[in-house]
Short mmCIF file of C-alpha atoms in Angstrom, two decimals:
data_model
loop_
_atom_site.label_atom_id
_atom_site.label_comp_id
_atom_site.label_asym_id
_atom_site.label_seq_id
_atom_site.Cartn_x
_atom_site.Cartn_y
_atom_site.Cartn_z
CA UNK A 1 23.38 65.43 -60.26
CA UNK A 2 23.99 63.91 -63.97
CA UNK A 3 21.53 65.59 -66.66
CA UNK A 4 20.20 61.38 -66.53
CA UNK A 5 19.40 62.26 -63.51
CA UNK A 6 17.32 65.58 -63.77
CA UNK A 7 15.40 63.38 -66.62
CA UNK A 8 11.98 62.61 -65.65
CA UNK A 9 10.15 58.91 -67.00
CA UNK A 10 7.97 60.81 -69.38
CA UNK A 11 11.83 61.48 -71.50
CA UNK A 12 12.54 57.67 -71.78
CA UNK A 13 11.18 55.29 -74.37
CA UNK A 14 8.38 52.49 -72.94
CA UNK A 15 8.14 49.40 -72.58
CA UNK A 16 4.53 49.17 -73.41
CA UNK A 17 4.49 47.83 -76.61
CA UNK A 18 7.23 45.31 -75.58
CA UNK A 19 5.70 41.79 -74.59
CA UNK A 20 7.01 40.11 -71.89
CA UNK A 21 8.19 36.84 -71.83
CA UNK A 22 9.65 34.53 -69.05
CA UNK A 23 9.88 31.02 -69.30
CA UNK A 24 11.74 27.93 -70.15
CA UNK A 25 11.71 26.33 -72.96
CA UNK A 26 12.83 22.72 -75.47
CA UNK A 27 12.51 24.43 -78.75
CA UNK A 28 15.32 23.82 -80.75
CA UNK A 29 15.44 26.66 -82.83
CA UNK A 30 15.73 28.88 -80.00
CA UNK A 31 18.22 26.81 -78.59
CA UNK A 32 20.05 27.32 -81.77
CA UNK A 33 20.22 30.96 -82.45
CA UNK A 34 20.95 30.95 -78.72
CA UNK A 35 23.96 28.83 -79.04
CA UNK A 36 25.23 30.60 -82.53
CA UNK A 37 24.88 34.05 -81.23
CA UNK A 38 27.24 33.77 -77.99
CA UNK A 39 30.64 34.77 -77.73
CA UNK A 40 31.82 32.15 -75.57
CA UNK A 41 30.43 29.62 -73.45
CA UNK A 42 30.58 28.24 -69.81
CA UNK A 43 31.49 24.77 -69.84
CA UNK A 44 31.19 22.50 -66.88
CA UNK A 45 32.53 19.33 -65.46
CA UNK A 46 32.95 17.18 -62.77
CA UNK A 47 36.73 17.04 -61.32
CA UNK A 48 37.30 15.04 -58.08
CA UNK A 49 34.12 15.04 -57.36
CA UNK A 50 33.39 18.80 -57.22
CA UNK A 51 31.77 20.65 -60.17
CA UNK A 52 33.78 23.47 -62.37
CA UNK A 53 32.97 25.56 -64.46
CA UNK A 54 35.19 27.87 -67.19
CA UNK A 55 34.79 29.81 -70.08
CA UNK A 56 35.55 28.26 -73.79
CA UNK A 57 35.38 29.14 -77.03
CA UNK A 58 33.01 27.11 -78.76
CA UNK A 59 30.63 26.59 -82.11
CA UNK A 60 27.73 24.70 -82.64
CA UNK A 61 27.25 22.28 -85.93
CA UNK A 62 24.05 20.44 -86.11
CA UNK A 63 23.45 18.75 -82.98
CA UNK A 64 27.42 18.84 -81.72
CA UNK A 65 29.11 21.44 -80.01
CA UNK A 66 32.55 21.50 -80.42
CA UNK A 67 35.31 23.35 -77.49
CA UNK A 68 39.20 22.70 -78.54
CA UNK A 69 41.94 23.43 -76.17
CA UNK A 70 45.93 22.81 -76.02
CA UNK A 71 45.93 18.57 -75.64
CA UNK A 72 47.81 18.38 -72.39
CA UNK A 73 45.49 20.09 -70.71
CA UNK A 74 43.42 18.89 -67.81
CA UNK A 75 39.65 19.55 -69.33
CA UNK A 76 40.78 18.19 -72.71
CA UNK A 77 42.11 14.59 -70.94
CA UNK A 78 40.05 14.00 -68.60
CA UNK A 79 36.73 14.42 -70.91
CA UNK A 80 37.71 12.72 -73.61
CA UNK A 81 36.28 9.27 -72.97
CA UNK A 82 32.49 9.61 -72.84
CA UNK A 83 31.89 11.27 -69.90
CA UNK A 84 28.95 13.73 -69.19
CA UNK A 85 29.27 17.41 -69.61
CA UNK A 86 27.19 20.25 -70.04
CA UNK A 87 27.78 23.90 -71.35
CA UNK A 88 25.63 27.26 -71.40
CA UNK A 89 25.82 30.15 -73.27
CA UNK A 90 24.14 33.02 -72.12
CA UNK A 91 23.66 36.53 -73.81
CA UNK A 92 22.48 39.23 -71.13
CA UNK A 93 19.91 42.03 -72.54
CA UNK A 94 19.35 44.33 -69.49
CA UNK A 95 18.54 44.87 -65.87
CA UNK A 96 15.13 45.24 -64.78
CA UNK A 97 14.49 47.59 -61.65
CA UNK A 98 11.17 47.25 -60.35
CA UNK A 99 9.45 49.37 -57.54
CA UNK A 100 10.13 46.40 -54.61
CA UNK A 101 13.75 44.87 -54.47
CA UNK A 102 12.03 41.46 -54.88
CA UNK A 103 11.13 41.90 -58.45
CA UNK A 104 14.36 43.30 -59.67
CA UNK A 105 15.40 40.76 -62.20
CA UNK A 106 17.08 40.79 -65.06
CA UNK A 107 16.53 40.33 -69.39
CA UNK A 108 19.11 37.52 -70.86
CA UNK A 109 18.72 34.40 -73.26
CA UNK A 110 20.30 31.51 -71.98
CA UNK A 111 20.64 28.12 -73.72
CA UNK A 112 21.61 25.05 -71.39
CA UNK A 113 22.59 21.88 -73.15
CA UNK A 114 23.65 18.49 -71.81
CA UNK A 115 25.58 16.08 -73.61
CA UNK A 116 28.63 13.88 -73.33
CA UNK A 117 32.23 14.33 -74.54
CA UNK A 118 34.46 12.95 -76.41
CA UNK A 119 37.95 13.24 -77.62
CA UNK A 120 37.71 13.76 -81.76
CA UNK A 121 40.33 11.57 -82.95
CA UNK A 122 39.65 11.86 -86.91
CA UNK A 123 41.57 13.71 -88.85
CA UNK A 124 38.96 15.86 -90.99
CA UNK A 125 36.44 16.25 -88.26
CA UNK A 126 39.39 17.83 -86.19
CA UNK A 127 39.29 20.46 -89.47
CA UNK A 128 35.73 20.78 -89.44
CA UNK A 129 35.44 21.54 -85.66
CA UNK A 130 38.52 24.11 -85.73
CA UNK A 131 36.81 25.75 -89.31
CA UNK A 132 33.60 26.18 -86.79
CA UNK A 133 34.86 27.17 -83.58
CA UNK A 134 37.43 29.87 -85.40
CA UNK A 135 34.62 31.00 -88.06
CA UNK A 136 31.93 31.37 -85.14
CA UNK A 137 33.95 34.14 -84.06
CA UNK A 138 34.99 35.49 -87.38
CA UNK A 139 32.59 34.53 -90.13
CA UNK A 140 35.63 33.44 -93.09
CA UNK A 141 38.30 33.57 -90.84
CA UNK A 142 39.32 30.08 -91.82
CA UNK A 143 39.57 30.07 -95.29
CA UNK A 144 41.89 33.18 -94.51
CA UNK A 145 44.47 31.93 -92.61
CA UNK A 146 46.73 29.23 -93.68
CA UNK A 147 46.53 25.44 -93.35
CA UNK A 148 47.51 24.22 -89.90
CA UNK A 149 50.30 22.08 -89.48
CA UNK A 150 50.75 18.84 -88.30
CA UNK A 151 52.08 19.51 -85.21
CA UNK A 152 49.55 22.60 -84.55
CA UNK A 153 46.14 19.28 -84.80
CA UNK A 154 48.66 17.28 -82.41
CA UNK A 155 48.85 19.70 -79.85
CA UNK A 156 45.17 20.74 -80.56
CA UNK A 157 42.51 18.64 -78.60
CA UNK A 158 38.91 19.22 -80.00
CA UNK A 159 35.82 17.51 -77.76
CA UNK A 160 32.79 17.14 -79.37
CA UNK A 161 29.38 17.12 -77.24
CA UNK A 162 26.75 15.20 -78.80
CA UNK A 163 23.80 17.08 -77.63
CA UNK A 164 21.39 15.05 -75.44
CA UNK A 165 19.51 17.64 -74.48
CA UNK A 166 18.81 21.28 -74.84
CA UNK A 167 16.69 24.05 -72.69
CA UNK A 168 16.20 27.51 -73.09
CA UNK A 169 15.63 30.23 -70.67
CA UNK A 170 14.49 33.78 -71.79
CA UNK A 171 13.24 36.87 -69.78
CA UNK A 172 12.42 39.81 -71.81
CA UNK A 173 10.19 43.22 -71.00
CA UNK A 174 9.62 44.83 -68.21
CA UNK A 175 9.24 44.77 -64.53
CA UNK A 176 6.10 42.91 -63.02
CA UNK A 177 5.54 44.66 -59.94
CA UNK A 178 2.62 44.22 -57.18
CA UNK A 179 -0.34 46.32 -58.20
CA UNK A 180 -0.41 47.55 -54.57
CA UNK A 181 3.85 49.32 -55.43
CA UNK A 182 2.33 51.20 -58.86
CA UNK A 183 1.14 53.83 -57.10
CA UNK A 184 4.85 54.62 -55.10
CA UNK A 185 6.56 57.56 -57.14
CA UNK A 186 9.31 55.08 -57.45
CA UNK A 187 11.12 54.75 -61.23
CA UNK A 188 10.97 51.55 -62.53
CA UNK A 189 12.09 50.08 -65.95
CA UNK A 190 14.94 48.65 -68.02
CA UNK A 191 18.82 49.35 -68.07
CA UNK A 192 19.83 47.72 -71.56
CA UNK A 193 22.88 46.01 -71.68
CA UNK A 194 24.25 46.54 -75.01
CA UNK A 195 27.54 44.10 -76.47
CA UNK A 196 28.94 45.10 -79.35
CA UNK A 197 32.77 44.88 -81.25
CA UNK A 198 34.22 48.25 -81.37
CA UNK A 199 37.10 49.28 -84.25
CA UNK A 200 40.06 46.75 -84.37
CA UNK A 201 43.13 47.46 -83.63
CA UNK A 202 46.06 46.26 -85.61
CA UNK A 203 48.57 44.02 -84.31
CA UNK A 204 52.34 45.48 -83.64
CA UNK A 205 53.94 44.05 -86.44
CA UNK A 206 51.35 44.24 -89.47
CA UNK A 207 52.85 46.07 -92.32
CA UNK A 208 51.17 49.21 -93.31
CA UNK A 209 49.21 47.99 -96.21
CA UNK A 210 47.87 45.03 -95.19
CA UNK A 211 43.78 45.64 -96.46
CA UNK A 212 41.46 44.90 -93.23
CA UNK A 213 40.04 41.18 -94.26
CA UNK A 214 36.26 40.44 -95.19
CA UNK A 215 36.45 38.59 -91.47
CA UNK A 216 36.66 41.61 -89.81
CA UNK A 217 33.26 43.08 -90.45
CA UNK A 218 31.81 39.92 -90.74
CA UNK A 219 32.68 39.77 -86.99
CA UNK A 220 31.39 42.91 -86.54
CA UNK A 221 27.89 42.34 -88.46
CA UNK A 222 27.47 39.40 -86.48
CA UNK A 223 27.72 40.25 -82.98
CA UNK A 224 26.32 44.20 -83.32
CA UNK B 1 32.97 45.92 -99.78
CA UNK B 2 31.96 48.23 -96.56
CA UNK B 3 34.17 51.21 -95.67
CA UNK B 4 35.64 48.87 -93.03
CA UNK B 5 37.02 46.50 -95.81
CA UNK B 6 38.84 49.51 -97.85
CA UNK B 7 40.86 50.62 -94.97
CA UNK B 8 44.22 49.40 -94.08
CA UNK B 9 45.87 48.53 -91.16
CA UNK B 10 47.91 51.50 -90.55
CA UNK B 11 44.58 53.46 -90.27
CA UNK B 12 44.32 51.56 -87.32
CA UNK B 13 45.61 52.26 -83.82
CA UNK B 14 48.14 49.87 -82.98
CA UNK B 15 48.60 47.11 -79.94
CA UNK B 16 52.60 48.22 -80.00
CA UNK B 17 52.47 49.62 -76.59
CA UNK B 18 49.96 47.22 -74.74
CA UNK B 19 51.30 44.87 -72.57
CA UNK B 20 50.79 41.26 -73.27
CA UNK B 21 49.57 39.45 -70.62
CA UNK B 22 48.20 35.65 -70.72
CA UNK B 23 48.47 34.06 -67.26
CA UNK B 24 46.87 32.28 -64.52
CA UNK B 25 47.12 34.21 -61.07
CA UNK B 26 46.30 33.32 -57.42
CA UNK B 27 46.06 37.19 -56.74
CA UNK B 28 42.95 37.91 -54.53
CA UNK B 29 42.97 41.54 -55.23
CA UNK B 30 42.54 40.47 -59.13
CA UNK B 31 40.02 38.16 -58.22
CA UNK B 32 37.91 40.43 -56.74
CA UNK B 33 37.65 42.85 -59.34
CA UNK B 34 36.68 40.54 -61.94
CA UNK B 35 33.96 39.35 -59.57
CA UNK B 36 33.16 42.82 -58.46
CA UNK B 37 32.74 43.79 -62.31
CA UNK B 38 30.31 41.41 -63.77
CA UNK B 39 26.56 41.25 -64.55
CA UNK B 40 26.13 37.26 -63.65
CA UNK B 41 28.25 34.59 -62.53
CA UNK B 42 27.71 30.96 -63.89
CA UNK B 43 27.49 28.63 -61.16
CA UNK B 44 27.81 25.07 -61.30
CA UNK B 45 26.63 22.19 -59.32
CA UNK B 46 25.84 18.31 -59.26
CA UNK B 47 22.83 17.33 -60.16
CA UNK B 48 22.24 13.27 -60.51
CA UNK B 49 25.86 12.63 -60.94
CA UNK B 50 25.81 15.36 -63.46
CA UNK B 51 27.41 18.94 -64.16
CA UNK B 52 25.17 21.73 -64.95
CA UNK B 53 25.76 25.25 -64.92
CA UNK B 54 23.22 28.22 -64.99
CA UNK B 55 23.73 32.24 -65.28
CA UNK B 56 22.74 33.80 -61.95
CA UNK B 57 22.84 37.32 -60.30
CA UNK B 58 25.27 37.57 -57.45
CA UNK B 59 27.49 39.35 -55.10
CA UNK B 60 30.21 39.34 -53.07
CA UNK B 61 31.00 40.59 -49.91
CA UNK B 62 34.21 39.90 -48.57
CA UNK B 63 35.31 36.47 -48.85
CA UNK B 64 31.60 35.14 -49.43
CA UNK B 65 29.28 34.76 -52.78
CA UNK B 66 26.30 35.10 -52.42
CA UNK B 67 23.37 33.94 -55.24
CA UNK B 68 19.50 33.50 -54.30
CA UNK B 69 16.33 32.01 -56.21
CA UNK B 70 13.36 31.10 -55.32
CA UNK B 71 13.01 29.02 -52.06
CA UNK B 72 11.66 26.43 -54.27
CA UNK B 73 13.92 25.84 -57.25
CA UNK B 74 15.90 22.74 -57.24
CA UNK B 75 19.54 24.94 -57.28
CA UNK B 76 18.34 26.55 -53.79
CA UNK B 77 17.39 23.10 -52.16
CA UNK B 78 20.22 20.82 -53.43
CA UNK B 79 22.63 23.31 -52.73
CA UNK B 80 21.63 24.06 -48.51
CA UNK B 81 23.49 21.77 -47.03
CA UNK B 82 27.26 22.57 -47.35
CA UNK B 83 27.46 20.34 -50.94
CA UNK B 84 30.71 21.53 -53.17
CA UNK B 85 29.83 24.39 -55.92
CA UNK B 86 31.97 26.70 -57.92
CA UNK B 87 31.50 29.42 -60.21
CA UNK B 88 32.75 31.51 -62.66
CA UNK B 89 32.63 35.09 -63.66
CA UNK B 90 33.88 36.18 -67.27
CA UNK B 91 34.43 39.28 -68.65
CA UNK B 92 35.06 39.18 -72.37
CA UNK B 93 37.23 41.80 -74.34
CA UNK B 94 38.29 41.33 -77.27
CA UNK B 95 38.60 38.56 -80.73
CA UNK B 96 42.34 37.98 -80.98
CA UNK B 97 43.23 37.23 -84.69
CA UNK B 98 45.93 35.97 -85.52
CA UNK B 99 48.10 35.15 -89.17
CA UNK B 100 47.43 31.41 -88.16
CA UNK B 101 44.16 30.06 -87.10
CA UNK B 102 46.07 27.59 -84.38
CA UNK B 103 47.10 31.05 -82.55
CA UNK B 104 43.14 32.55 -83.02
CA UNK B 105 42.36 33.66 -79.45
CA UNK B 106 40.01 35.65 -76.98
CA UNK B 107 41.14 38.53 -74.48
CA UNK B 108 39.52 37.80 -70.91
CA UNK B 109 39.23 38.29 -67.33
CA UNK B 110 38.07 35.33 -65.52
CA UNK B 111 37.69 35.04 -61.68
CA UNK B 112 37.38 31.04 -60.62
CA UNK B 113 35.63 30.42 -56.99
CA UNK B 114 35.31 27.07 -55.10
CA UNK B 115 33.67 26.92 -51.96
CA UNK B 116 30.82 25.14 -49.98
CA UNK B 117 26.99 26.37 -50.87
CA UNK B 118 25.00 27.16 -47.39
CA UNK B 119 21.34 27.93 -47.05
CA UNK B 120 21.52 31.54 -45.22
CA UNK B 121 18.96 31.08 -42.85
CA UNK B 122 19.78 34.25 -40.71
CA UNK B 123 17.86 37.09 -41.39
CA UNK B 124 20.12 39.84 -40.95
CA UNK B 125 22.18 38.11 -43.10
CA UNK B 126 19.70 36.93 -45.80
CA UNK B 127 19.00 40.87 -45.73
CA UNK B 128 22.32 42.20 -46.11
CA UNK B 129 22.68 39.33 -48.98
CA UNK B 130 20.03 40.52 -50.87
CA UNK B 131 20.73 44.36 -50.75
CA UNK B 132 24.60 43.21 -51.69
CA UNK B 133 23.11 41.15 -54.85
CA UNK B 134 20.29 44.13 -55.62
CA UNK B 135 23.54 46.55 -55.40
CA UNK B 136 25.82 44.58 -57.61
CA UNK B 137 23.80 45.71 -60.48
CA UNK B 138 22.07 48.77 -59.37
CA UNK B 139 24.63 50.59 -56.22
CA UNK B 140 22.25 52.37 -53.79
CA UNK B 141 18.86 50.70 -55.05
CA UNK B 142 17.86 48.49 -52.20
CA UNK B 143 17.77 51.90 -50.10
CA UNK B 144 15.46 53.01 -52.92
CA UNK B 145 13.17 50.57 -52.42
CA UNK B 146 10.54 49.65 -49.68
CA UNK B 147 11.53 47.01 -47.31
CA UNK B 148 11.06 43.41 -48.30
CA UNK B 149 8.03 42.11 -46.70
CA UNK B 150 7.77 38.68 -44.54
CA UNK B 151 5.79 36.86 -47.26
CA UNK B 152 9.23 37.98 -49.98
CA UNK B 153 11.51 37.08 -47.53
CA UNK B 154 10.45 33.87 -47.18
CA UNK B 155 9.78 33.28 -50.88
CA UNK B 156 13.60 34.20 -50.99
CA UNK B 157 16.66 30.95 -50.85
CA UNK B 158 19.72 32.45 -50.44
CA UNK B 159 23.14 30.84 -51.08
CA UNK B 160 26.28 31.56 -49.36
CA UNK B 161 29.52 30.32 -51.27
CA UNK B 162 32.51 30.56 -48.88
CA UNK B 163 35.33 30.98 -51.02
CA UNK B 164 37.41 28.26 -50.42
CA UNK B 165 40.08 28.51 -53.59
CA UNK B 166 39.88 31.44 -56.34
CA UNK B 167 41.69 32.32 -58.86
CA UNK B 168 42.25 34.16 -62.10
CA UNK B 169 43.54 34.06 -65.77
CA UNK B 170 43.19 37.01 -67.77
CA UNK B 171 44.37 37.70 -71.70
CA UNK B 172 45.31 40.99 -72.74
CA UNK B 173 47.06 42.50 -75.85
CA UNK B 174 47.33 41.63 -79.42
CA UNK B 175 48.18 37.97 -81.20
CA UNK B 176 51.35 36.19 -80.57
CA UNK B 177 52.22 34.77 -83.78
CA UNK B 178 54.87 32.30 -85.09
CA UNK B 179 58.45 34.13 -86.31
CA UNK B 180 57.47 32.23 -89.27
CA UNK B 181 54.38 33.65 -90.40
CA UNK B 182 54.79 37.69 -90.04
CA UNK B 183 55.98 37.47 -93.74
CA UNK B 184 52.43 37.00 -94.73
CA UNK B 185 50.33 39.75 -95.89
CA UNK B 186 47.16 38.34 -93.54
CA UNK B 187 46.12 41.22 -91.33
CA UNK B 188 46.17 40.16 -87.44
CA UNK B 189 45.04 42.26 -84.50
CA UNK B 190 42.09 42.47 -81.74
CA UNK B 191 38.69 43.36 -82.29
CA UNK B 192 37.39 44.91 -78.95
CA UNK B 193 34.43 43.71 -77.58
CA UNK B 194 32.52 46.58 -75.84
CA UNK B 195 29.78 45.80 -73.23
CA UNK B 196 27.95 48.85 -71.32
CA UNK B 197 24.59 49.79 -70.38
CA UNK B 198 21.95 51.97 -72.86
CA UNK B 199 19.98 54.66 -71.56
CA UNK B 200 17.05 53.19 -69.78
CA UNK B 201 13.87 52.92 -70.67
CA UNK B 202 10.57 53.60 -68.28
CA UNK B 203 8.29 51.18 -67.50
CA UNK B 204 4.71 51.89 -68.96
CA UNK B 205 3.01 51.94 -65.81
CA UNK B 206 5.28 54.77 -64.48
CA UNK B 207 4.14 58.48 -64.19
CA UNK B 208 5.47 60.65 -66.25
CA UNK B 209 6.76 62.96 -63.54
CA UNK B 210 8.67 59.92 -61.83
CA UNK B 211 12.59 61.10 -61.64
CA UNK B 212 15.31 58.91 -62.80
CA UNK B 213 16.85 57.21 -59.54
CA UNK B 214 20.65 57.86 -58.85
CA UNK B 215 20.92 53.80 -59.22
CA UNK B 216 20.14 54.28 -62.74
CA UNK B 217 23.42 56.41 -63.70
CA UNK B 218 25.50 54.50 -60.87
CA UNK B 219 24.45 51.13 -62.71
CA UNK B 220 25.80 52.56 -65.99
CA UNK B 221 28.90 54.17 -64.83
CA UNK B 222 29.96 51.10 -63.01
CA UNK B 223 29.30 49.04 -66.12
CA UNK B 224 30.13 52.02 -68.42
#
């Protein structure tokens, strides 16, 4: 048995104070933060007929949200001509064990947004989407690096989704449990689920003196 | 300029020994450890000619997904009668940085499922679904908890997603840069990205002599 597991409830922190929410919702804002806080998003599309779905880096800028991938590839040609797309982003916050298996749930923040793609064909807003998508992930990271080249925007294909329309989804607190399970002697409560960026490690080939850029803990700040 | 910022990168442990690894795969084995290892999958259907995708809870047991809502919801009702769906389940670990921004990237293990959605109507089955998705998260707490009653049961839609096609593509190691560009003095490397579960926190309604379940450290060393 694990020393967690010789704990007893009255060791743990509470929920009480914590209000519960768990609902839908069109507000914008929320939508936003949502959207700027993620690491990466699922993007989904229709391909013969059945529905996909993969993982993208992404950023958000205004009302667009821009996903880049090499040109050739399959997502990036067959979405750039108006059709409809849609993309989450979800950030998970913990599992909630209740007393009955039918109210285990658990806490995340999840922003849905529907739009339609298309293929950015202009020269600067190719910049600007690449500046967002690589400083979403590293705040600066951009102005670091040097200009790309010619051929590294021809083999780069940026869609941009004009956002039609955007939902949230957000459970936080607790477990709700039937008043006729509180008196079982059956824990129930949260598991948090923490992501965070750990140390970085240096590439291979970085020469020993090479000063850790302002990027770095900007990444770090950002997605503690 | 944090302590971070001062340092330089041969304070930092190195990638030199890590194998690379960027590549799609076909490998079942792979497959099911990615899906195996995640919190939620994002699934993605049809909906009015459109693609949306939503987070969801899941498990799998042998070569079937399963996911459940409630009977109600629009994903449980569309999705009964043998209609296309896919989804996707991403773990996320690490910001690849590179000396240019074109070779920026993200270190990943993604498992990719297409199948046909089913309504379990079965009990047994719909019972052994549930404990496998209440497991996932939490292994050994549907045997914790009381049996689900009728009035959940039916309250309960599950999906079954025979996998039908799967596959994998997974990043690892540190940036691949152009031959070009190692001159530079612009740091490059990975910054890890570290998910794993807190230590849990009671639910207020729970007496203070209620012992920590075993589900509670299982949870956290499976997602440690």
């Amino acid at each position: 048995m694990s020393s967690l597991e010789k704990r007893q409830a009255t060791d743990l922190p509470r929920y009480a104070k914590i209000r519960q929410m768990n609902r839908g919702s069109y507000d914008r804002d929320l939508v936003n933060e949502i959207l700027d806080a993620g690491l990466l998003a699922h993007c989904a599309f229709i391909h013969e007929q059945r529905p996909m779905v993969i993982p993208m880096a992404y950023a958000r800028s205004g009302n667009k949200i821009y996903i880049h991938g090499a040109s050739k590839t399959r997502i990036i040609k067959e979405n750039a001509d108006g059709v409809p797309a849609s993309l989450t982003v979800t950030l998970v916050d913990g599992i909630v064990a209740a007393r009955s298996a039918f109210h285990h749930s658990m806490n995340y923040r999840c922003a849905i947004v529907h739009g339609t793609a298309r293929l950015v064909e202009d020269h600067a807003e190719q910049i600007e989407a690449l500046k967002a998508i690589t400083d979403h992930l590293m705040p600066g990271r951009w102005d670091e690096c040097r200009d790309m080249t010619a051929i590294e925007h021809k083999a780069t294909g940026v869609l941009a989704l004009e956002i039609e329309h955007a939902s949230s989804k957000v459970r936080t607190g607790g477990p709700v449990d039937d008043e006729e399970d509180l008196g079982t002697d059956l824990w129930a409560g949260v598991i948090p689920v923490v992501t965070s960026l750990g140390p970085p490690f240096a590439a291979a080939d970085v020469p020993d003196e090479t000063p850790i850029p302002a990027s770095v803990p900007a990444a770090q700040r950002k997605f503690a």
